[in-house]
Amino acid sequence: MVRTVVACKNILSYLEQVDTSVSLTIGLILGQTCNGKDYVVHLAKTSIPPPLKLRNISEINDLWVADHAKQATKMLTGGMHVIGVFLVSDKDLLGSSFPLEFKSVISQLNKALSAEYLYGNSECNEKLIMAYCSKTRSVKCKTLDGITSSIKPAEIKFCEDNMKWIKLECKYQLDETYFLEEKSEDMDLREQMNMILKDVNNNLKSSVILYDGELKDEDETLDSIGKKQKNLRSGKIAHTDIERDSKPLTATILQSCNEKFTDICVKNTHLQIKIVGQIMCTIWLNPMISFKMASISIIHDIMRSLSTRLEMHWDSLIEEEHKQDSNSIHEPPRRVMIAIPYSKVTVSDYLFPGEGYEEAKNSVEEILGIKLDGLNNVIQEVEGSVDINAFGTNISQMIEGKIQEDKEHSHTLFIIGSVFALIVLILSIVVHFLIKHL
Amino acid sequence: MIPLLKISKSLVNKLSRIKEPVFAKLYGVFLETATILLSVQVESKTDNELEFTLPTEVDLYGLLSIDNKEFNASEVKEKLQEQVDVTDNPIFLFCCLGKTEEITAYVLVNDQLQSRPFVIISEQEIYDELVHVRLRGNFFISSNIEKSSYEGAVLDFRNSVTTGKLAFNFSKTPIYLLGTECEIGGNLSETSGEPIVGDIYEHSSEKKKKVDSSLYPLRILDVVIFRKLTQDTTSSSDKEHAPICIVTKKLKDTLFIPVKIDVLSLISKQTNLCRLYDILVESVIRNLKAFQLTLTRHSNHDDVPILPEVHHFFPDDCGHFLSIWIPKNINQKTYESSRAALHEQFLLPKNKPLFRKGNEYVFKASIPGGAPLINPHETLKNTNNEGKIALVKGRYSYYHYNQSRMNDSGWGCAYRSLQTLASWFKWQGYTDKEVPTFDEIQKCLVDIGDKPSSFIGSRQWIGSMEVHFVLNTLLGVTCRIINVSNGAEMMYQGPELLRHFEDYGSPVMIGGGNLAHTIIGVDYNETTGNIKFLILDPHYTGSEDLQVIVSKGWCSWKGIEFWNKTSYYNMCLPLVPLGI
């Protein structure tokens, strides 16, 4: 079966506008794979470090593309992937033979995207190669299997209408405390963060996800929800997209409570990490996607977002802070959502405390090549930030045990005080008697 | 309108055990149309904390007075107003000492005691209208080792329960309760109107086999707790802060306490599912309060506390569940006075244990697959002997050949019969010891010098005397041995066996003619002299299939011809101590 690629007309006009006079252009295809079809959402040009100019595909550095793909994936919501690479040149690159250079580009790309908890590679191993020839004004597509290296033809269709996407939302709440036993090996902050990621990932994988409060059949597709409801209420299947627009599908994630502890135990711990806060998860899915895939996409979104921000936080610390020996509060960057101008789909970026929208605008432009007109209406702040100073008293309460200690301390002081008073009293009585009898 | 008044028959029956003037508390459930009084509780000398003993939704609805003179209306009114707070119209029952079957009922309306008609209903009628919900889930909390710290942690956990973080799933159904706003998942939407608990019950239980319902007569809906990891998107417009990490370095002892939720609620089948969410949350809170009380009461300051555990009991003739919280692994002896108090408080006979570990109610869901069957004889029909019937009392497990992956076919029948007898003592709570294995039985006989050491690991038979020795040594049980010179003589054992089952009710092992069997009942017709024996045959080699066991006669009534006319028989009748 020939693989089908679906893209909007504006993708084609983007390709048409690329200047091929001095160099060829390489970039990433961002989109979603659903039931064997690839849906293109956006093309992001890979920037070439100046003053280099690509005249030939043999000059492409695999690592530029791979690194760009990793950067871009971090900004994509769950379910969206780098589904391939595109090239624009004045030659017909996919004309007669398949250039071998593409194999190493895709192989590096797959490798970069397989980073743990990034979930950069979609379920299917095939990546798309799309080549536009400015001379013939034609687009050709092939797929390359990352594992078997087999090349297959693909067919691209440009559609007039905007693509339909179903918006799915949930607010994932983290509130976990981890303890490290004294005998366990010393971990640096990165290892501690990995421990958290591993635990959250395991929890999510064993969880139950409900959609608008209902447990759905895994194989059912997302669009069935709206249809059914319509059917029941008004007796006819009408356009439900409008309704969906205003009211996204809500996911509820449930965790079963089957802790394995059977008895009370005491452990000697030396470190306690509490992670608390909310990850806002908004993803966009093709209406034909199954609920099984939807659940996977939600989990990927949460994990991708959490691992990205923890990594960014780690990277922002200086080396001494990696192995800190005192109590500390870490505030990883928070998520903001940015709407792609010609689509409903949003991408995300992360802002450190104190950073403004301008930073998000810059990275969207730099990594995804999206020009944003304004700031306030396209960048959406979905997560709040903590004012650690204002939070001060609460956090010291969170650092459990501290309040306890103080109480005990004052208790001891009270006893010492009383004993001292008693001694003074006895002494004065003795002295009183002594003086009297002398 | 004041609803109808219904009183449980077992409640009325229990009143005859009251021997002196007393005021007692009446607990019951409230339905749309009627109040059903289920439980009566009197004061006891050593009082237990009973706040969370009855299922959720069983509340104090009134008082009872038994006296040899007329009651004092103003005193009664005062007590009712003071103690009963779930209803504005508390119930008052009165009867004369010694004439407890003559009850008069009153309801307090506008400060006046008005007499009320009532009906007495059977346990079956009650539990036709009601459903038990058993809610379970395992959590854990962590804290510092000091008492104040873990008490605080339990309290914090309890508070977190009320913030809508829990979801409930009806076991083996796609139905989840997420909150009070009635977003009910699953496909119950076809039913018209608001979904009720009764619908779920029909939905979840497969067509029950007849054999099943006699062993597990109570309707119990299993519900499991889930934790919501997401916040309702509609609930608040406030953005919560993004995740932050707080790292605390401090060398200390950290206490990890598993918190097991296992709590019963008793509700009407007509209960709306939206309301059920609140009831279940309430039951979790009650569970946690009881957990905390037990944890605190049995722990010394700064010692590692002992984990509280709950045990559910449904004693015969009691008519309702009692859930008792005790510290894990507590010695039965230490707890004897508390058990005695329970017998007194709930007017239960004190001739046998009712609240030991072995007496726990056996939930169908908690029996592992492949475990020996419990009381297979309960599905049998009586004989047409028209005699006096006496059967084993309480529960036993059916042990037979080839269980626990062991091939003992041809030599292990007496061991199996012994195991059945031992299981009876465990189930009745007389012992905490597990049913002995073949190895333990053989080792025991070697230890007491009855057999040489080569006996261990052998395939040698044992007889009635050995069964007695082992029961006596391992469980401290004394047995009476009756010799019967041949199989035909068994027909004269009717009166003896009747008396045994009536007085003690323990299963009887019989050996003879190379075979061992377990007698679990007798049907003796005094006029005709005909006798039937209810035999549990340990020679069955198949799987735990009740249908096969019952239909193929592995558990069935046998006539006198069952016994070999030329064999000599020994019966081992375990005696049972009185007491709780």
Coordinates of N, CA and C in Angstrom, one line a residue, chain A residues 249-395:
Chain A
L249 N -12.2 17.8 24.8 CA -12.4 16.5 25.5 C -11.5 16.5 26.7
T250 N -12.1 16.1 27.8 CA -11.3 16.1 29.1 C -10.9 14.7 29.5
A251 N -9.7 14.6 29.8 CA -9.2 13.3 30.2 C -9.0 13.3 31.7
T252 N -9.4 12.2 32.4 CA -9.2 12.0 33.8 C -8.3 10.8 34.0
I253 N -7.2 11.0 34.6 CA -6.2 9.9 34.8 C -6.4 9.4 36.2
L254 N -6.6 8.1 36.3 CA -6.9 7.4 37.6 C -5.8 6.4 37.9
Q255 N -5.3 6.5 39.1 CA -4.3 5.5 39.5 C -4.9 4.6 40.6
S256 N -4.6 3.3 40.3 CA -5.2 2.3 41.3 C -4.3 2.3 42.5
C257 N -5.0 2.0 43.6 CA -4.3 2.1 44.9 C -3.9 0.8 45.4
N258 N -2.8 0.3 45.0 CA -2.4 -1.1 45.4 C -1.0 -1.0 45.9
E259 N -0.7 -0.2 46.9 CA 0.6 -0.2 47.5 C 1.0 -1.5 48.0
K260 N 2.3 -1.9 47.8 CA 2.7 -3.3 48.2 C 3.1 -3.4 49.7
F261 N 3.3 -2.3 50.4 CA 3.7 -2.4 51.8 C 2.7 -3.3 52.6
T262 N 3.2 -4.2 53.4 CA 2.3 -5.0 54.2 C 2.4 -4.7 55.6
D263 N 3.5 -4.1 56.1 CA 3.5 -3.7 57.5 C 4.3 -2.4 57.6
I264 N 4.2 -1.9 58.8 CA 4.8 -0.6 59.1 C 6.4 -0.9 59.1
C265 N 7.1 0.0 58.6 CA 8.6 -0.2 58.6 C 9.2 1.2 58.8
V266 N 10.4 1.1 59.4 CA 11.2 2.3 59.6 C 12.4 2.2 58.8
K267 N 12.7 3.3 58.0 CA 13.9 3.3 57.2 C 14.7 4.5 57.6
N268 N 16.0 4.3 57.5 CA 17.0 5.4 57.8 C 17.2 6.1 56.5
T269 N 16.6 7.3 56.4 CA 16.7 8.1 55.2 C 17.5 9.3 55.4
H270 N 18.2 9.7 54.3 CA 19.0 10.9 54.4 C 18.6 12.0 53.4
L271 N 17.6 11.7 52.6 CA 17.2 12.7 51.6 C 15.7 12.5 51.3
Q272 N 15.1 13.6 51.1 CA 13.7 13.6 50.8 C 13.4 14.6 49.7
I273 N 12.8 14.1 48.7 CA 12.5 15.0 47.5 C 10.9 15.0 47.4
K274 N 10.4 16.2 47.4 CA 9.0 16.3 47.2 C 8.8 17.1 45.9
I275 N 8.0 16.5 45.0 CA 7.7 17.2 43.8 C 6.2 17.5 43.8
V276 N 5.9 18.8 43.6 CA 4.5 19.2 43.7 C 4.2 20.2 42.7
G277 N 3.1 20.1 42.0 CA 2.7 21.1 41.0 C 1.9 20.5 39.9
Q278 N 1.5 21.3 39.0 CA 0.6 20.8 37.9 C 1.2 21.0 36.5
I279 N 1.0 20.0 35.7 CA 1.4 20.0 34.3 C 0.1 20.2 33.5
M280 N 0.0 21.3 32.8 CA -1.1 21.5 31.9 C -0.9 20.7 30.6
C281 N -1.8 19.8 30.3 CA -1.6 19.0 29.1 C -2.7 19.3 28.1
T282 N -2.3 19.8 27.0 CA -3.3 20.1 25.9 C -2.7 19.4 24.6
I283 N -3.5 18.5 24.1 CA -2.9 17.8 22.9 C -4.0 17.9 21.8
W284 N -3.5 17.7 20.6 CA -4.3 17.8 19.4 C -4.3 16.5 18.6
L285 N -5.4 15.9 18.4 CA -5.4 14.6 17.8 C -6.4 14.5 16.6
N286 N -6.0 13.7 15.6 CA -6.8 13.5 14.5 C -8.1 12.8 15.0
P287 N -9.2 13.2 14.4 CA -10.5 12.6 14.9 C -10.6 11.1 14.7
M288 N -9.8 10.5 13.8 CA -9.8 9.1 13.5 C -8.9 8.3 14.4
I289 N -8.3 8.9 15.3 CA -7.3 8.2 16.2 C -8.1 7.4 17.2
S290 N -7.6 6.3 17.7 CA -8.3 5.5 18.6 C -8.0 6.0 20.0
F291 N -8.9 5.6 21.0 CA -8.7 6.0 22.4 C -7.4 5.4 22.9
K292 N -7.0 4.3 22.4 CA -5.8 3.7 22.9 C -4.6 4.7 22.6
M293 N -4.6 5.1 21.3 CA -3.5 6.1 20.9 C -3.6 7.4 21.7
A294 N -4.9 7.8 21.9 CA -5.1 9.0 22.7 C -4.4 8.9 24.1
S295 N -4.6 7.8 24.7 CA -4.1 7.6 26.0 C -2.6 7.6 26.0
I296 N -2.0 7.0 25.0 CA -0.6 7.0 24.8 C -0.1 8.4 24.6
S297 N -0.8 9.2 23.8 CA -0.4 10.5 23.5 C -0.4 11.4 24.8
I298 N -1.4 11.2 25.6 CA -1.5 12.0 26.9 C -0.2 11.7 27.7
I299 N 0.0 10.4 27.9 CA 1.2 10.0 28.7 C 2.5 10.6 28.1
H300 N 2.6 10.5 26.8 CA 3.8 11.0 26.1 C 3.9 12.5 26.4
D301 N 2.8 13.2 26.3 CA 2.8 14.7 26.5 C 3.3 15.0 27.9
I302 N 2.8 14.3 28.9 CA 3.2 14.6 30.3 C 4.7 14.3 30.5
M303 N 5.1 13.1 30.0 CA 6.5 12.7 30.2 C 7.4 13.6 29.4
R304 N 7.0 14.0 28.2 CA 7.9 14.9 27.4 C 8.0 16.2 28.0
S305 N 6.9 16.7 28.5 CA 7.0 18.0 29.2 C 7.8 18.0 30.5
L306 N 7.6 17.0 31.3 CA 8.3 16.9 32.6 C 9.8 16.7 32.4
S307 N 10.1 15.8 31.4 CA 11.5 15.5 31.2 C 12.2 16.7 30.6
T308 N 11.5 17.4 29.7 CA 12.1 18.6 29.1 C 12.4 19.7 30.1
R309 N 11.4 20.0 31.0 CA 11.7 21.0 31.9 C 12.7 20.7 33.0
L310 N 12.7 19.4 33.4 CA 13.7 19.0 34.4 C 15.1 19.1 33.7
E311 N 15.2 18.7 32.5 CA 16.5 18.8 31.8 C 17.0 20.2 31.6
M312 N 16.0 21.1 31.3 CA 16.4 22.5 31.1 C 16.8 23.1 32.4
H313 N 16.2 22.7 33.5 CA 16.6 23.2 34.8 C 18.0 22.7 35.2
W314 N 18.2 21.4 34.9 CA 19.6 20.9 35.2 C 20.6 21.6 34.4
D315 N 20.3 21.8 33.1 CA 21.3 22.5 32.3 C 21.6 24.0 32.8
S316 N 20.6 24.5 33.4 CA 20.8 25.9 33.9 C 21.6 26.1 35.2
L317 N 21.8 24.9 35.8 CA 22.5 25.0 37.1 C 24.0 25.0 36.8
I318 N 24.7 25.7 37.7 CA 26.2 25.6 37.6 C 26.6 24.3 38.3
E319 N 27.8 23.9 38.1 CA 28.3 22.6 38.5 C 28.1 22.3 40.0
E320 N 28.4 23.3 40.8 CA 28.4 23.2 42.2 C 27.0 22.8 42.7
E321 N 26.0 23.3 42.0 CA 24.7 23.1 42.4 C 24.2 21.7 42.1
H322 N 24.9 21.0 41.3 CA 24.5 19.6 40.9 C 24.6 18.7 42.1
K323 N 25.5 19.0 43.0 CA 25.7 18.1 44.1 C 25.6 18.9 45.4
Q324 N 24.5 19.6 45.5 CA 24.3 20.5 46.6 C 24.2 19.7 47.9
D325 N 24.7 20.3 49.0 CA 24.7 19.6 50.2 C 23.7 20.2 51.2
S326 N 22.9 21.1 50.8 CA 22.0 21.7 51.7 C 20.5 21.6 51.2
N327 N 19.6 21.9 51.9 CA 18.2 21.9 51.5 C 18.0 22.9 50.3
S328 N 17.2 22.5 49.4 CA 17.1 23.4 48.2 C 15.7 23.3 47.6
I329 N 15.3 24.4 47.0 CA 14.0 24.3 46.3 C 14.3 24.6 44.8
H330 N 13.8 23.7 44.0 CA 14.1 23.8 42.6 C 12.8 24.2 41.8
E331 N 13.0 25.2 41.0 CA 11.8 25.6 40.2 C 12.1 25.5 38.7
P332 N 11.8 24.4 38.2 CA 12.1 24.2 36.7 C 11.2 25.2 35.9
P333 N 11.5 25.4 34.7 CA 10.7 26.3 33.9 C 9.3 25.8 33.7
R334 N 8.4 26.8 33.5 CA 7.0 26.4 33.3 C 6.5 26.5 31.9
R335 N 5.4 25.8 31.6 CA 5.0 25.6 30.2 C 4.2 26.8 29.7
V336 N 4.4 27.2 28.5 CA 3.5 28.2 27.9 C 3.1 27.5 26.5
M337 N 1.9 27.8 26.1 CA 1.4 27.3 24.8 C 1.3 28.4 23.8
I338 N 1.8 28.0 22.5 CA 1.8 29.0 21.5 C 1.0 28.4 20.3
A339 N 0.1 29.2 19.8 CA -0.7 28.7 18.7 C 0.0 28.9 17.4
I340 N 0.1 27.9 16.5 CA 0.7 28.0 15.2 C -0.3 28.9 14.4
P341 N 0.2 30.0 13.8 CA -0.7 31.0 13.2 C -1.8 30.5 12.3
Y342 N -1.5 29.6 11.4 CA -2.5 29.2 10.4 C -3.2 27.9 10.8
S343 N -3.0 27.5 12.0 CA -3.6 26.2 12.4 C -4.1 26.4 13.9
K344 N -5.0 25.4 14.3 CA -5.5 25.5 15.6 C -4.4 24.9 16.6
V345 N -3.6 24.1 16.0 CA -2.6 23.3 16.9 C -1.7 24.2 17.6
T346 N -1.4 23.8 18.8 CA -0.5 24.6 19.6 C 0.8 23.9 19.9
V347 N 1.9 24.6 20.1 CA 3.2 24.0 20.5 C 3.5 24.6 21.9
S348 N 4.5 24.0 22.5 CA 4.8 24.5 23.9 C 6.2 25.0 24.0
D349 N 6.4 25.9 24.9 CA 7.8 26.3 25.2 C 7.8 26.5 26.8
Y350 N 9.0 26.7 27.3 CA 9.2 26.7 28.7 C 9.9 28.0 29.1
L351 N 9.3 28.6 30.1 CA 9.9 29.9 30.6 C 10.4 29.7 32.0
F352 N 11.7 30.2 32.2 CA 12.2 30.2 33.5 C 11.6 31.3 34.3
P353 N 11.7 31.2 35.7 CA 11.2 32.3 36.5 C 11.9 33.6 36.0
G354 N 11.1 34.7 35.8 CA 11.6 35.9 35.4 C 11.7 36.1 33.9
E355 N 11.6 35.1 33.1 CA 11.6 35.2 31.7 C 10.2 35.7 31.2
G356 N 10.2 36.5 30.1 CA 9.0 37.0 29.5 C 8.6 36.3 28.3
Y357 N 7.5 36.7 27.7 CA 7.0 36.1 26.5 C 8.0 36.2 25.3
E358 N 8.8 37.2 25.4 CA 9.7 37.5 24.3 C 10.6 36.3 24.1
E359 N 11.0 35.6 25.2 CA 11.9 34.5 25.1 C 11.2 33.3 24.3
A360 N 9.9 33.1 24.7 CA 9.2 32.1 24.0 C 9.0 32.4 22.5
K361 N 8.8 33.7 22.2 CA 8.6 34.1 20.8 C 9.9 33.8 20.1
N362 N 11.1 34.1 20.7 CA 12.3 33.9 20.0 C 12.6 32.4 19.7
S363 N 12.3 31.5 20.7 CA 12.6 30.1 20.5 C 11.6 29.5 19.5
V364 N 10.4 30.0 19.4 CA 9.5 29.5 18.4 C 9.9 29.9 17.1
E365 N 10.4 31.1 16.9 CA 10.9 31.6 15.6 C 12.2 30.8 15.2
E366 N 13.0 30.6 16.2 CA 14.3 30.1 15.9 C 14.2 28.6 15.6
I367 N 13.5 27.8 16.4 CA 13.5 26.4 16.2 C 12.4 25.9 15.3
L368 N 11.2 26.6 15.4 CA 10.1 26.1 14.5 C 9.9 27.0 13.3
G369 N 10.6 28.1 13.2 CA 10.5 29.0 12.1 C 9.1 29.6 12.0
I370 N 8.5 29.9 13.2 CA 7.2 30.4 13.2 C 7.3 31.9 13.5
K371 N 6.8 32.8 12.6 CA 6.8 34.2 12.9 C 5.5 34.5 13.7
L372 N 5.6 35.1 14.8 CA 4.5 35.5 15.6 C 4.2 37.0 15.5
D373 N 3.0 37.3 15.2 CA 2.6 38.7 15.1 C 2.6 39.5 16.4
G374 N 1.8 39.0 17.3 CA 1.7 39.7 18.6 C 2.3 38.8 19.6
L375 N 2.1 39.1 20.9 CA 2.6 38.2 21.9 C 1.4 37.8 22.8
N376 N 0.6 38.8 23.2 CA -0.4 38.5 24.2 C -1.5 37.5 23.8
N377 N -1.9 37.6 22.5 CA -3.0 36.8 22.1 C -2.5 35.4 21.6
V378 N -1.3 35.2 21.3 CA -0.8 33.9 20.8 C -0.1 33.1 21.8
I379 N 0.5 33.8 22.8 CA 1.2 33.0 23.8 C 0.2 32.9 25.1
Q380 N 0.0 31.7 25.4 CA -0.9 31.4 26.5 C -0.2 30.9 27.7
E381 N -0.4 31.6 28.8 CA 0.3 31.1 30.0 C -0.7 30.1 30.7
V382 N -0.3 28.8 30.7 CA -1.2 27.8 31.2 C -0.9 27.3 32.6
E383 N 0.4 27.6 33.0 CA 0.7 27.1 34.4 C 1.2 28.3 35.2
G384 N 0.9 28.4 36.4 CA 1.3 29.5 37.3 C 2.7 29.3 37.8
S385 N 3.3 30.3 38.3 CA 4.6 30.2 38.9 C 4.5 30.4 40.4
V386 N 5.5 29.9 41.1 CA 5.5 30.0 42.5 C 6.4 31.2 42.9
D387 N 5.9 32.0 43.8 CA 6.7 33.0 44.4 C 7.3 32.4 45.6
I388 N 8.5 31.9 45.5 CA 9.1 31.1 46.6 C 9.2 31.9 47.9
N389 N 9.5 33.2 47.7 CA 9.6 34.0 49.0 C 8.3 34.1 49.7
A390 N 7.2 34.3 48.9 CA 5.9 34.5 49.6 C 5.5 33.1 50.1
F391 N 6.0 32.1 49.5 CA 5.7 30.7 49.8 C 6.4 30.3 51.1
G392 N 7.4 31.1 51.4 CA 8.4 30.7 52.5 C 7.9 29.8 53.6
T393 N 6.9 30.4 54.3 CA 6.5 29.6 55.5 C 5.9 28.3 55.1
N394 N 5.1 28.3 54.0 CA 4.5 27.0 53.6 C 5.6 25.9 53.3
I395 N 6.6 26.4 52.6 CA 7.6 25.5 52.2 C 8.4 24.9 53.4

